[in-house]
CSV table of C-alpha atoms in Angstrom, one decimal:
chain,number,residue,atom,x,y,z
E,1374,MET,CA,-10.8,-20.0,-25.3
E,1375,SER,CA,-12.7,-16.9,-25.8
E,1376,GLU,CA,-11.8,-13.0,-24.9
E,1377,LYS,CA,-13.8,-12.6,-22.1
E,1378,GLY,CA,-12.5,-16.6,-20.9
E,1379,ARG,CA,-9.6,-15.3,-21.2
E,1380,PHE,CA,-10.6,-12.2,-19.3
E,1381,ARG,CA,-12.3,-14.2,-16.6
E,1382,GLN,CA,-9.2,-16.5,-16.4
E,1383,PHE,CA,-6.7,-12.9,-16.1
E,1384,LEU,CA,-9.1,-12.1,-13.7
E,1385,SER,CA,-9.1,-15.0,-11.4
E,1386,ARG,CA,-5.1,-14.8,-11.0
E,1387,LEU,CA,-5.4,-11.4,-9.3
E,1388,GLY,CA,-5.3,-11.3,-6.3
E,1389,PRO,CA,-2.6,-10.0,-3.3
E,1390,GLY,CA,-0.3,-8.0,-5.8
E,1391,LEU,CA,-4.3,-6.2,-6.8
E,1392,VAL,CA,-5.1,-4.9,-3.8
E,1393,THR,CA,-1.8,-4.2,-2.4
E,1394,GLY,CA,-1.1,-1.9,-4.7
E,1395,ALA,CA,-4.9,-0.5,-4.2
E,1396,ALA,CA,-3.6,-0.3,-1.0
E,1397,ASP,CA,-1.4,1.9,-1.7
E,1398,ASP,CA,-3.7,4.3,-2.5
E,1399,ASP,CA,-5.3,5.2,1.1
E,1400,PRO,CA,-6.4,8.0,2.8
E,1401,SER,CA,-3.1,9.7,3.3
E,1402,GLY,CA,-1.5,8.9,0.3
E,1403,ILE,CA,-4.9,10.6,-1.6
E,1404,GLY,CA,-4.1,13.5,0.2
E,1405,THR,CA,-0.1,13.7,0.0
E,1406,HIS,CA,-1.0,13.5,-4.2
E,1407,SER,CA,-3.3,16.2,-3.8
E,1408,GLN,CA,-0.6,17.8,-2.3
E,1409,VAL,CA,1.6,17.9,-5.3
E,1410,GLY,CA,-1.3,17.7,-7.6
E,1411,ALA,CA,-1.9,21.3,-5.9
E,1412,GLN,CA,1.2,22.9,-4.8
E,1413,PHE,CA,3.4,22.2,-8.4
E,1414,GLY,CA,1.1,21.0,-11.0
E,1415,TYR,CA,1.5,18.5,-13.1
E,1416,GLY,CA,5.5,19.0,-12.5
E,1417,LEU,CA,6.1,15.9,-10.7
E,1418,SER,CA,4.3,13.6,-12.3
E,1419,TRP,CA,7.7,11.8,-14.2
E,1420,THR,CA,7.6,11.2,-10.5
E,1421,PHE,CA,4.9,8.5,-10.5
E,1422,LEU,CA,7.0,6.4,-14.2
E,1423,PHE,CA,10.4,6.8,-12.5
E,1424,SER,CA,8.7,5.1,-9.3
E,1425,PHE,CA,6.7,2.3,-11.0
E,1426,PRO,CA,9.1,0.1,-11.8
E,1427,LEU,CA,10.7,0.1,-8.6
E,1428,MET,CA,7.1,-0.7,-6.6
E,1429,VAL,CA,7.7,-3.4,-9.4
E,1430,ALA,CA,10.5,-5.5,-8.5
E,1431,ILE,CA,10.2,-4.8,-4.0
E,1432,GLN,CA,6.5,-5.7,-4.3
E,1433,GLU,CA,8.1,-8.9,-6.7
E,1434,VAL,CA,10.7,-9.5,-3.7
E,1435,ALA,CA,8.5,-9.7,-0.7
E,1436,ALA,CA,5.7,-11.7,-3.4
E,1437,GLU,CA,8.6,-14.6,-4.5
E,1438,ILE,CA,9.1,-14.1,-0.7
E,1439,GLY,CA,6.3,-15.3,1.1
E,1440,ARG,CA,5.7,-18.0,-2.2
E,1441,VAL,CA,9.0,-19.6,-1.9
E,1442,THR,CA,9.3,-20.2,1.5
E,1443,GLY,CA,5.9,-20.5,2.8
E,1444,ALA,CA,7.1,-17.4,5.8
E,1445,GLY,CA,6.7,-14.2,5.9
E,1446,ILE,CA,9.4,-11.2,6.7
E,1447,ALA,CA,9.5,-10.8,10.0
E,1448,ARG,CA,9.7,-14.4,10.4
E,1449,ASN,CA,12.5,-15.3,8.0
E,1450,LEU,CA,14.4,-12.2,9.4
E,1451,ARG,CA,13.3,-14.1,13.3
E,1452,ARG,CA,15.0,-17.6,11.4
E,1453,HIS,CA,18.0,-16.7,9.5
E,1454,TYR,CA,18.3,-12.8,11.5
E,1455,PRO,CA,19.7,-11.1,14.8
E,1456,ARG,CA,17.0,-10.4,17.0
E,1457,TRP,CA,17.3,-7.1,17.8
E,1458,LEU,CA,17.7,-6.5,13.7
E,1459,LEU,CA,13.5,-8.5,13.6
E,1460,VAL,CA,12.0,-6.5,16.6
E,1461,SER,CA,13.3,-3.0,15.9
E,1462,MET,CA,11.3,-3.1,11.8
E,1463,VAL,CA,8.7,-4.2,13.9
E,1464,SER,CA,8.0,-1.5,16.5
E,1465,LEU,CA,9.2,1.2,13.6
E,1466,LEU,CA,6.4,-0.7,11.7
E,1467,LEU,CA,3.9,-0.6,14.6
E,1468,VAL,CA,4.3,2.9,14.6
E,1469,ALA,CA,4.2,3.6,11.0
E,1470,ASN,CA,0.5,1.0,11.2
E,1471,ILE,CA,-1.0,3.2,14.4
E,1472,ILE,CA,-0.6,6.6,12.8
E,1473,ASN,CA,-1.7,5.5,9.1
E,1474,LEU,CA,-4.7,4.2,10.4
E,1475,GLY,CA,-5.4,7.2,12.8
E,1476,ALA,CA,-4.6,9.8,9.7
E,1477,ASP,CA,-6.5,7.2,7.1
E,1478,LEU,CA,-10.0,6.7,9.8
E,1479,ALA,CA,-10.0,10.0,10.6
E,1480,ALA,CA,-10.0,11.2,6.6
E,1481,MET,CA,-12.6,8.3,6.1
E,1482,GLY,CA,-15.6,10.2,9.0
E,1483,ALA,CA,-14.6,13.5,7.5
E,1484,ALA,CA,-15.3,12.3,4.2
E,1485,VAL,CA,-18.5,10.9,5.6
E,1486,GLY,CA,-18.9,14.6,7.7
E,1487,LEU,CA,-18.5,16.0,4.6
E,1488,LEU,CA,-20.8,14.3,2.6
E,1489,ILE,CA,-23.8,14.6,5.5
E,1490,GLY,CA,-22.4,16.1,8.4
E,1491,GLY,CA,-22.4,15.1,11.5
E,1492,PRO,CA,-20.0,13.7,14.4
E,1493,LEU,CA,-17.0,12.8,12.3
E,1494,GLY,CA,-15.5,11.0,16.0
E,1495,LEU,CA,-18.7,8.9,15.9
E,1496,TYR,CA,-17.7,8.4,11.7
E,1497,THR,CA,-14.2,7.1,12.2
E,1498,LEU,CA,-14.6,5.1,15.2
E,1499,LEU,CA,-18.0,2.8,13.5
E,1500,PHE,CA,-15.3,2.9,10.3
E,1501,GLY,CA,-12.4,1.1,13.6
E,1502,VAL,CA,-15.2,-1.5,14.5
E,1503,ILE,CA,-16.5,-2.6,10.8
E,1504,CYS,CA,-12.7,-3.3,9.3
E,1505,VAL,CA,-12.1,-5.2,12.7
E,1506,ALA,CA,-15.5,-6.8,12.6
E,1507,ALA,CA,-14.9,-7.3,8.6
E,1508,GLU,CA,-11.6,-9.2,9.6
E,1509,ILE,CA,-12.3,-10.8,12.1
E,1510,TRP,CA,-15.1,-13.2,11.1
E,1511,MET,CA,-15.5,-13.2,8.1
E,1512,SER,CA,-13.0,-16.4,6.6
E,1513,TYR,CA,-9.9,-15.5,4.4
E,1514,GLU,CA,-12.0,-16.7,0.9
E,1515,ARG,CA,-15.4,-14.4,1.4
E,1516,TYR,CA,-12.8,-10.8,2.4
E,1517,SER,CA,-10.4,-11.5,0.2
E,1518,ALA,CA,-12.9,-11.3,-2.3
E,1519,ILE,CA,-14.6,-8.2,-0.8
E,1520,LEU,CA,-11.5,-7.0,-0.8
E,1521,LYS,CA,-10.8,-6.8,-3.8
E,1522,TRP,CA,-14.3,-6.0,-5.1
E,1523,THR,CA,-13.6,-2.4,-3.6
E,1524,THR,CA,-10.1,-1.7,-5.1
E,1525,LEU,CA,-13.1,-0.8,-7.9
E,1526,SER,CA,-13.9,2.3,-5.8
E,1527,LEU,CA,-10.6,4.0,-7.0
E,1528,PHE,CA,-11.9,4.9,-10.2
E,1529,ALA,CA,-14.1,7.0,-8.8
E,1530,TYR,CA,-10.4,9.0,-9.0
E,1531,VAL,CA,-9.9,8.3,-12.3
E,1532,ALA,CA,-13.7,9.5,-12.8
E,1533,VAL,CA,-12.7,12.6,-11.0
E,1534,VAL,CA,-10.5,13.4,-13.7
E,1535,MET,CA,-13.1,13.1,-17.2
E,1536,VAL,CA,-14.8,16.1,-15.4
E,1537,ALA,CA,-11.7,17.5,-14.5
E,1538,GLN,CA,-11.0,19.1,-18.2
E,1539,VAL,CA,-7.2,18.5,-17.5
E,1540,PRO,CA,-5.2,20.0,-20.8
E,1541,TRP,CA,-4.0,16.6,-21.7
E,1542,GLY,CA,-1.2,17.4,-23.7
E,1543,GLU,CA,0.8,19.2,-20.7
E,1544,ALA,CA,-0.4,15.9,-18.7
E,1545,LEU,CA,1.3,13.6,-20.9
E,1546,THR,CA,3.9,16.1,-21.5
E,1547,SER,CA,4.5,16.0,-17.9
E,1548,LEU,CA,5.2,12.4,-17.6
E,1549,VAL,CA,8.1,12.2,-19.9
E,1550,VAL,CA,9.9,15.5,-19.5
E,1551,PRO,CA,10.3,16.2,-16.5
E,1552,ARG,CA,10.7,20.4,-14.6
E,1553,ILE,CA,12.4,20.0,-11.7
E,1554,GLU,CA,12.6,22.5,-9.1
E,1555,TRP,CA,16.2,22.7,-7.4
E,1556,THR,CA,14.2,23.6,-4.0
E,1557,GLY,CA,13.6,22.3,-0.8
E,1558,ALA,CA,10.0,21.9,-0.9
E,1559,TYR,CA,9.9,20.3,-4.7
E,1560,ALA,CA,12.7,17.7,-2.7
E,1561,THR,CA,10.4,16.8,-0.3
E,1562,ALA,CA,7.3,16.5,-2.2
E,1563,VAL,CA,9.6,13.9,-4.1
E,1564,VAL,CA,10.5,12.0,-1.2
E,1565,ALA,CA,7.0,11.9,0.4
E,1566,ILE,CA,5.6,10.0,-3.0
E,1567,LEU,CA,8.0,8.4,-2.9
E,1568,GLY,CA,7.6,7.5,0.8
E,1569,THR,CA,4.1,6.9,-0.6
E,1570,THR,CA,3.8,4.4,-2.5
E,1571,ILE,CA,7.2,2.0,-2.0
E,1572,SER,CA,5.3,1.9,2.3
E,1573,PRO,CA,7.0,-0.7,4.2
E,1574,TYR,CA,3.3,-2.5,6.0
E,1575,LEU,CA,3.2,-3.2,1.8
E,1576,PHE,CA,5.5,-6.1,2.2
E,1577,PHE,CA,4.3,-8.2,4.7
E,1578,TRP,CA,1.1,-7.8,4.0
E,1579,GLN,CA,1.6,-9.2,0.4
E,1580,ALA,CA,3.6,-11.6,2.0
E,1581,GLY,CA,1.6,-12.3,4.3
E,1582,GLN,CA,-1.5,-13.2,1.3
E,1583,GLU,CA,0.9,-15.2,-0.6
E,1584,ILE,CA,1.4,-17.4,2.6
E,1585,GLU,CA,-3.4,-17.0,2.8
E,1586,GLU,CA,-2.8,-17.6,-0.8
E,1587,GLN,CA,-0.5,-20.9,-0.2
E,1588,LYS,CA,-2.7,-22.3,2.1
E,1589,ARG,CA,-6.5,-21.3,0.6
E,1590,HIS,CA,-5.4,-23.7,-2.7
E,1591,HIS,CA,-3.8,-26.6,0.1
E,1592,VAL,CA,0.0,-26.7,-2.1
E,1593,LYS,CA,3.4,-26.8,-0.3
E,1594,PRO,CA,6.2,-23.6,-0.6
E,1595,LEU,CA,7.9,-23.5,-3.4
E,1596,CYS,CA,11.1,-23.9,-2.2
E,1597,LEU,CA,9.2,-27.7,-1.1
E,1598,THR,CA,8.2,-27.7,-4.6
E,1599,PRO,CA,10.8,-26.4,-7.5
E,1600,LYS,CA,9.0,-27.6,-10.3
E,1601,GLU,CA,5.7,-25.4,-10.1
E,1602,ALA,CA,7.7,-22.5,-9.8
E,1603,GLY,CA,7.7,-21.4,-13.0
E,1604,PRO,CA,3.8,-21.3,-13.2
E,1605,GLU,CA,3.6,-19.4,-9.7
E,1606,LEU,CA,6.3,-17.3,-10.4
E,1607,LYS,CA,5.2,-15.9,-13.3
E,1608,ARG,CA,1.2,-15.5,-12.1
E,1609,ILE,CA,3.1,-13.2,-9.5
E,1610,ARG,CA,5.1,-11.2,-11.6
E,1611,ILE,CA,2.1,-10.4,-13.0
E,1612,ASP,CA,0.3,-9.8,-10.7
E,1613,THR,CA,2.7,-7.6,-8.9
E,1614,LEU,CA,2.1,-6.0,-12.2
E,1615,THR,CA,-1.1,-5.2,-12.7
E,1616,GLY,CA,-1.9,-3.7,-8.6
E,1617,MET,CA,0.6,-1.6,-9.2
E,1618,ALA,CA,0.0,-0.1,-12.6
E,1619,PHE,CA,-3.5,0.3,-10.8
E,1620,SER,CA,-2.3,2.7,-8.2
E,1621,SER,CA,0.5,4.6,-10.2
E,1622,ILE,CA,-2.7,5.4,-13.2
E,1623,VAL,CA,-5.0,6.4,-10.0
E,1624,SER,CA,-2.1,8.3,-8.2
E,1625,LEU,CA,-1.3,9.8,-11.6
E,1626,ALA,CA,-5.4,10.1,-12.2
E,1627,ILE,CA,-5.3,12.2,-8.3
E,1628,VAL,CA,-2.7,14.4,-9.5
E,1629,PHE,CA,-4.2,15.5,-12.6
E,1630,ALA,CA,-7.4,16.6,-11.9
E,1631,THR,CA,-5.9,18.1,-8.2
E,1632,ALA,CA,-3.5,20.0,-10.5
E,1633,ALA,CA,-6.7,20.6,-12.8
E,1634,THR,CA,-8.7,22.4,-11.5
E,1635,LEU,CA,-7.1,23.7,-7.3
E,1636,HIS,CA,-3.7,24.5,-9.0
E,1637,ALA,CA,-4.7,25.7,-11.6
E,1638,ASN,CA,-7.0,27.9,-9.3
E,1639,GLY,CA,-4.2,29.0,-7.5
E,1640,VAL,CA,-5.9,26.7,-4.6
E,1641,ARG,CA,-1.9,25.2,-3.5
E,1642,ASP,CA,-1.7,25.0,-0.2
E,1643,ILE,CA,-3.9,20.6,1.1
E,1644,GLU,CA,-3.1,19.3,3.7
E,1645,THR,CA,-5.6,16.3,3.5
E,1646,SER,CA,-7.6,13.8,1.4
E,1647,ALA,CA,-11.2,16.1,2.8
E,1648,GLN,CA,-9.4,19.2,2.6
E,1649,ALA,CA,-8.7,18.4,-1.0
E,1650,ALA,CA,-12.3,17.7,-2.3
E,1651,GLU,CA,-13.9,19.8,0.0
E,1652,ALA,CA,-11.4,22.8,-2.6
E,1653,LEU,CA,-13.0,21.0,-4.9
E,1654,ARG,CA,-15.9,21.5,-4.5
E,1655,PRO,CA,-16.0,25.7,-5.7
E,1656,ILE,CA,-13.8,24.7,-8.6
E,1657,ALA,CA,-15.0,21.7,-10.3
E,1658,GLY,CA,-18.4,21.1,-9.1
E,1659,ASP,CA,-20.3,19.0,-7.2
E,1660,PHE,CA,-20.4,15.8,-8.7
E,1661,ALA,CA,-16.5,16.0,-8.0
E,1662,PHE,CA,-16.6,16.6,-5.1
E,1663,ALA,CA,-18.7,13.9,-4.3
E,1664,LEU,CA,-16.7,11.5,-6.1
E,1665,PHE,CA,-13.6,11.9,-4.3
E,1666,ALA,CA,-15.1,12.2,-1.5
E,1667,LEU,CA,-16.9,8.1,-1.8
E,1668,GLY,CA,-13.2,7.7,-3.2
E,1669,ILE,CA,-12.0,9.0,0.6
E,1670,ILE,CA,-14.3,6.3,2.4
E,1671,GLY,CA,-13.8,2.9,-0.4
E,1672,THR,CA,-10.2,3.4,0.0
E,1673,GLY,CA,-9.7,3.3,3.4
E,1674,MET,CA,-12.1,0.2,3.6
E,1675,LEU,CA,-9.6,-1.1,1.7
E,1676,ALA,CA,-6.1,0.0,3.3
E,1677,VAL,CA,-7.8,-0.1,7.0
E,1678,PRO,CA,-7.0,-3.8,7.0
E,1679,VAL,CA,-4.7,-3.8,5.0
E,1680,LEU,CA,-2.4,-1.3,7.4
E,1681,ALA,CA,-4.2,-3.6,10.7
E,1682,GLY,CA,-3.7,-6.8,9.2
E,1683,SER,CA,0.0,-6.2,7.8
E,1684,ALA,CA,1.1,-5.3,11.2
E,1685,ALA,CA,-0.6,-8.2,13.2
E,1686,TYR,CA,1.6,-10.5,10.6
E,1687,ALA,CA,4.8,-9.2,11.4
E,1688,VAL,CA,4.2,-9.7,15.1
E,1689,THR,CA,2.5,-12.9,14.6
E,1690,GLU,CA,5.5,-14.3,12.8
E,1691,MET,CA,7.8,-12.0,15.5
E,1692,PHE,CA,6.8,-14.2,18.3
E,1693,GLY,CA,7.2,-17.4,16.5
E,1694,PHE,CA,3.7,-18.5,15.6
E,1695,ALA,CA,1.2,-18.4,13.0
E,1696,GLY,CA,-1.0,-15.9,12.1
E,1697,SER,CA,-4.0,-16.4,9.7
E,1698,LEU,CA,-7.0,-14.2,8.2
E,1699,ASP,CA,-8.6,-18.0,7.6
E,1700,ALA,CA,-8.4,-18.6,10.9
E,1701,LYS,CA,-10.9,-18.7,14.1
E,1702,PRO,CA,-10.7,-16.1,17.0
E,1703,ARG,CA,-9.9,-18.5,19.4
E,1704,LYS,CA,-7.3,-20.1,18.0
E,1705,ALA,CA,-5.0,-16.2,16.5
E,1706,LYS,CA,-5.6,-14.7,19.6
E,1707,LEU,CA,-2.6,-13.0,19.2
E,1708,PHE,CA,-3.6,-11.9,15.3
E,1709,TYR,CA,-7.0,-10.8,16.2
E,1710,GLY,CA,-5.6,-8.9,19.1
E,1711,THR,CA,-3.1,-7.4,17.4
E,1712,ILE,CA,-5.6,-5.9,14.6
E,1713,THR,CA,-8.4,-4.8,16.9
E,1714,ILE,CA,-5.4,-2.7,19.2
E,1715,THR,CA,-3.6,-1.4,16.0
E,1716,THR,CA,-7.0,-0.4,14.8
E,1717,MET,CA,-8.5,1.0,18.1
E,1718,LEU,CA,-4.9,2.4,19.1
E,1719,GLY,CA,-5.5,5.1,15.6
E,1720,VAL,CA,-8.6,5.9,16.5
E,1721,SER,CA,-7.8,6.8,19.9
E,1722,LEU,CA,-5.5,9.1,17.5
E,1723,GLN,CA,-8.5,11.7,17.2
E,1724,TYR,CA,-9.3,12.1,20.7
E,1725,VAL,CA,-5.6,13.1,22.2
E,1726,GLY,CA,-5.1,16.2,19.4
E,1727,ILE,CA,-3.0,15.4,17.5
E,1728,ASP,CA,-3.2,16.8,13.7
E,1729,PRO,CA,-3.7,14.4,11.5
E,1730,ALA,CA,-1.6,16.2,9.1
E,1731,LYS,CA,1.7,16.3,11.6
E,1732,ALA,CA,0.5,12.5,12.6
E,1733,LEU,CA,1.6,12.0,8.8
E,1734,TYR,CA,4.0,13.9,8.7
E,1735,TRP,CA,6.2,11.3,12.1
E,1736,ALA,CA,4.2,8.6,10.3
E,1737,ALA,CA,6.7,9.8,6.9
E,1738,VAL,CA,9.7,10.1,9.5
E,1739,VAL,CA,9.2,6.3,10.7
E,1740,ASN,CA,9.0,4.5,7.5
E,1741,GLY,CA,11.9,6.9,6.4
E,1742,VAL,CA,13.4,5.3,8.7
E,1743,LEU,CA,12.3,1.4,7.6
E,1744,ALA,CA,12.2,1.3,3.9
E,1745,ALA,CA,15.3,1.6,3.1
E,1746,PRO,CA,17.0,-0.8,6.1
E,1747,LEU,CA,14.0,-3.0,5.5
E,1748,MET,CA,14.4,-3.5,1.4
E,1749,ALA,CA,18.0,-4.2,2.3
E,1750,VAL,CA,17.0,-7.2,4.0
E,1751,MET,CA,14.8,-8.5,1.8
E,1752,MET,CA,17.5,-8.7,-0.8
E,1753,LEU,CA,19.5,-10.2,1.4
E,1754,ILE,CA,16.7,-12.4,2.3
E,1755,ALA,CA,15.7,-13.5,-1.5
E,1756,HIS,CA,19.2,-14.6,-1.9
E,1757,ASN,CA,19.7,-16.2,1.9
E,1758,ARG,CA,19.8,-20.0,0.3
E,1759,ARG,CA,18.7,-21.2,3.4
E,1760,ALA,CA,15.6,-19.7,2.6
E,1761,MET,CA,15.2,-19.3,-0.2
E,1762,HIS,CA,16.7,-23.1,-1.2
E,1763,SER,CA,17.3,-23.0,-5.1
E,1764,LEU,CA,14.6,-20.0,-6.0
E,1765,THR,CA,16.9,-17.0,-5.3
E,1766,LEU,CA,16.0,-14.5,-6.9
E,1767,SER,CA,16.7,-14.2,-10.4
E,1768,THR,CA,20.0,-11.4,-11.8
E,1769,ARG,CA,16.9,-9.2,-13.3
E,1770,ALA,CA,15.0,-9.1,-9.9
E,1771,THR,CA,18.5,-8.3,-8.3
E,1772,VAL,CA,19.2,-5.5,-10.7
E,1773,THR,CA,16.1,-4.0,-10.3
E,1774,GLY,CA,15.0,-4.5,-6.3
E,1775,TRP,CA,19.1,-3.0,-5.3
E,1776,ILE,CA,18.1,0.3,-7.3
E,1777,ALA,CA,14.8,0.7,-5.7
E,1778,THR,CA,17.0,0.2,-2.5
E,1779,ALA,CA,19.7,2.8,-3.6
E,1780,VAL,CA,16.8,4.7,-4.2
E,1781,MET,CA,14.9,4.8,-1.2
E,1782,ALA,CA,18.4,4.9,0.7
E,1783,VAL,CA,18.8,8.2,-1.3
E,1784,ALA,CA,15.2,9.7,-1.1
E,1785,THR,CA,15.7,9.4,3.1
E,1786,ILE,CA,19.1,11.2,3.1
E,1787,VAL,CA,17.1,13.9,1.0
E,1788,PHE,CA,14.3,13.8,3.2
E,1789,PHE,CA,16.2,13.9,6.3
E,1790,ALA,CA,18.5,16.8,5.4
E,1791,THR,CA,15.0,18.9,4.5
E,1792,LEU,CA,13.4,18.2,8.3
């Protein structure tokens, strides 16, 4: 096979992991990374190298749970663990996702306002309606292909770095030589980075997408066909590695760009991604500003469906129903109803006077409460023979998964200690 053919084959095998990794760089995450670059320059770049294997480990666990059991995280919780645990985790996920949806949609509306002016509230509403309509009326195969192509919007931030005059020696050194500051602000920023890179909604989404892919290819869960596990688990590993690497590179690009422009010119306080785009214009020029703003819109179009979809997977599984993006609306009313309601509740946050920056802060609080316990439960599911049969986690995945869980637990403790 030619190199071109091998590359096409590689791209065809990418899916849930790639989309999940790209969705991790949503507009609210862009705001966080912009603030990190503006406030600390290159000083926190090392955290992305540190968090990368942790992201890969826990997302791989989520994907394996979906592909091996043929059921999402919430359904496995329903089958094997106390109901109070299921209800509390899904409830926290809903609260955090609705707040994140509101912040992301508002950021998209604000980005359009920066580019062409006009009513921000109307733009936010239109984005919400477009995302809901696409999820409801498109087939899964077409929609998943659109999500994969939408990941290309993240290259806008790589382009911004190219015009930002980054001092590459200093920037690359910061990846491997941490500059530790023993301050509350520094600790909070580290926790914020971990919170935006390892997010509970991504666990539910990637597990759900593995089930969608299983149905699309008309194959059985791996627990029933263990002989097929080798190639499938290898595919999951490559897909997840690629997606998380893409996510980390883009996150670093945002930090490098804002460090080279905003931080270098004395701009230290950025609360939203739209503010970061606006602050870039007088420093880096109209081209960098436009790329940054367009990137916010593109990543939002990717992240909003993931946030709403992960909530829909969790809610339908909690009630014991099957939910799928390939189902007809009449046959999946709870699934599509959850997508619609969560998205529109996110839109409505702008009309009740909630500040997007404060909303994201409280979303981080909720995610902080949920992340480590959920990761621990996922590790238990992945070792539960009633769920996974003979395909429980490997030793490698077990070690890295529990390390990721421990790091998030410590980060959560630090977060609440600095409130």
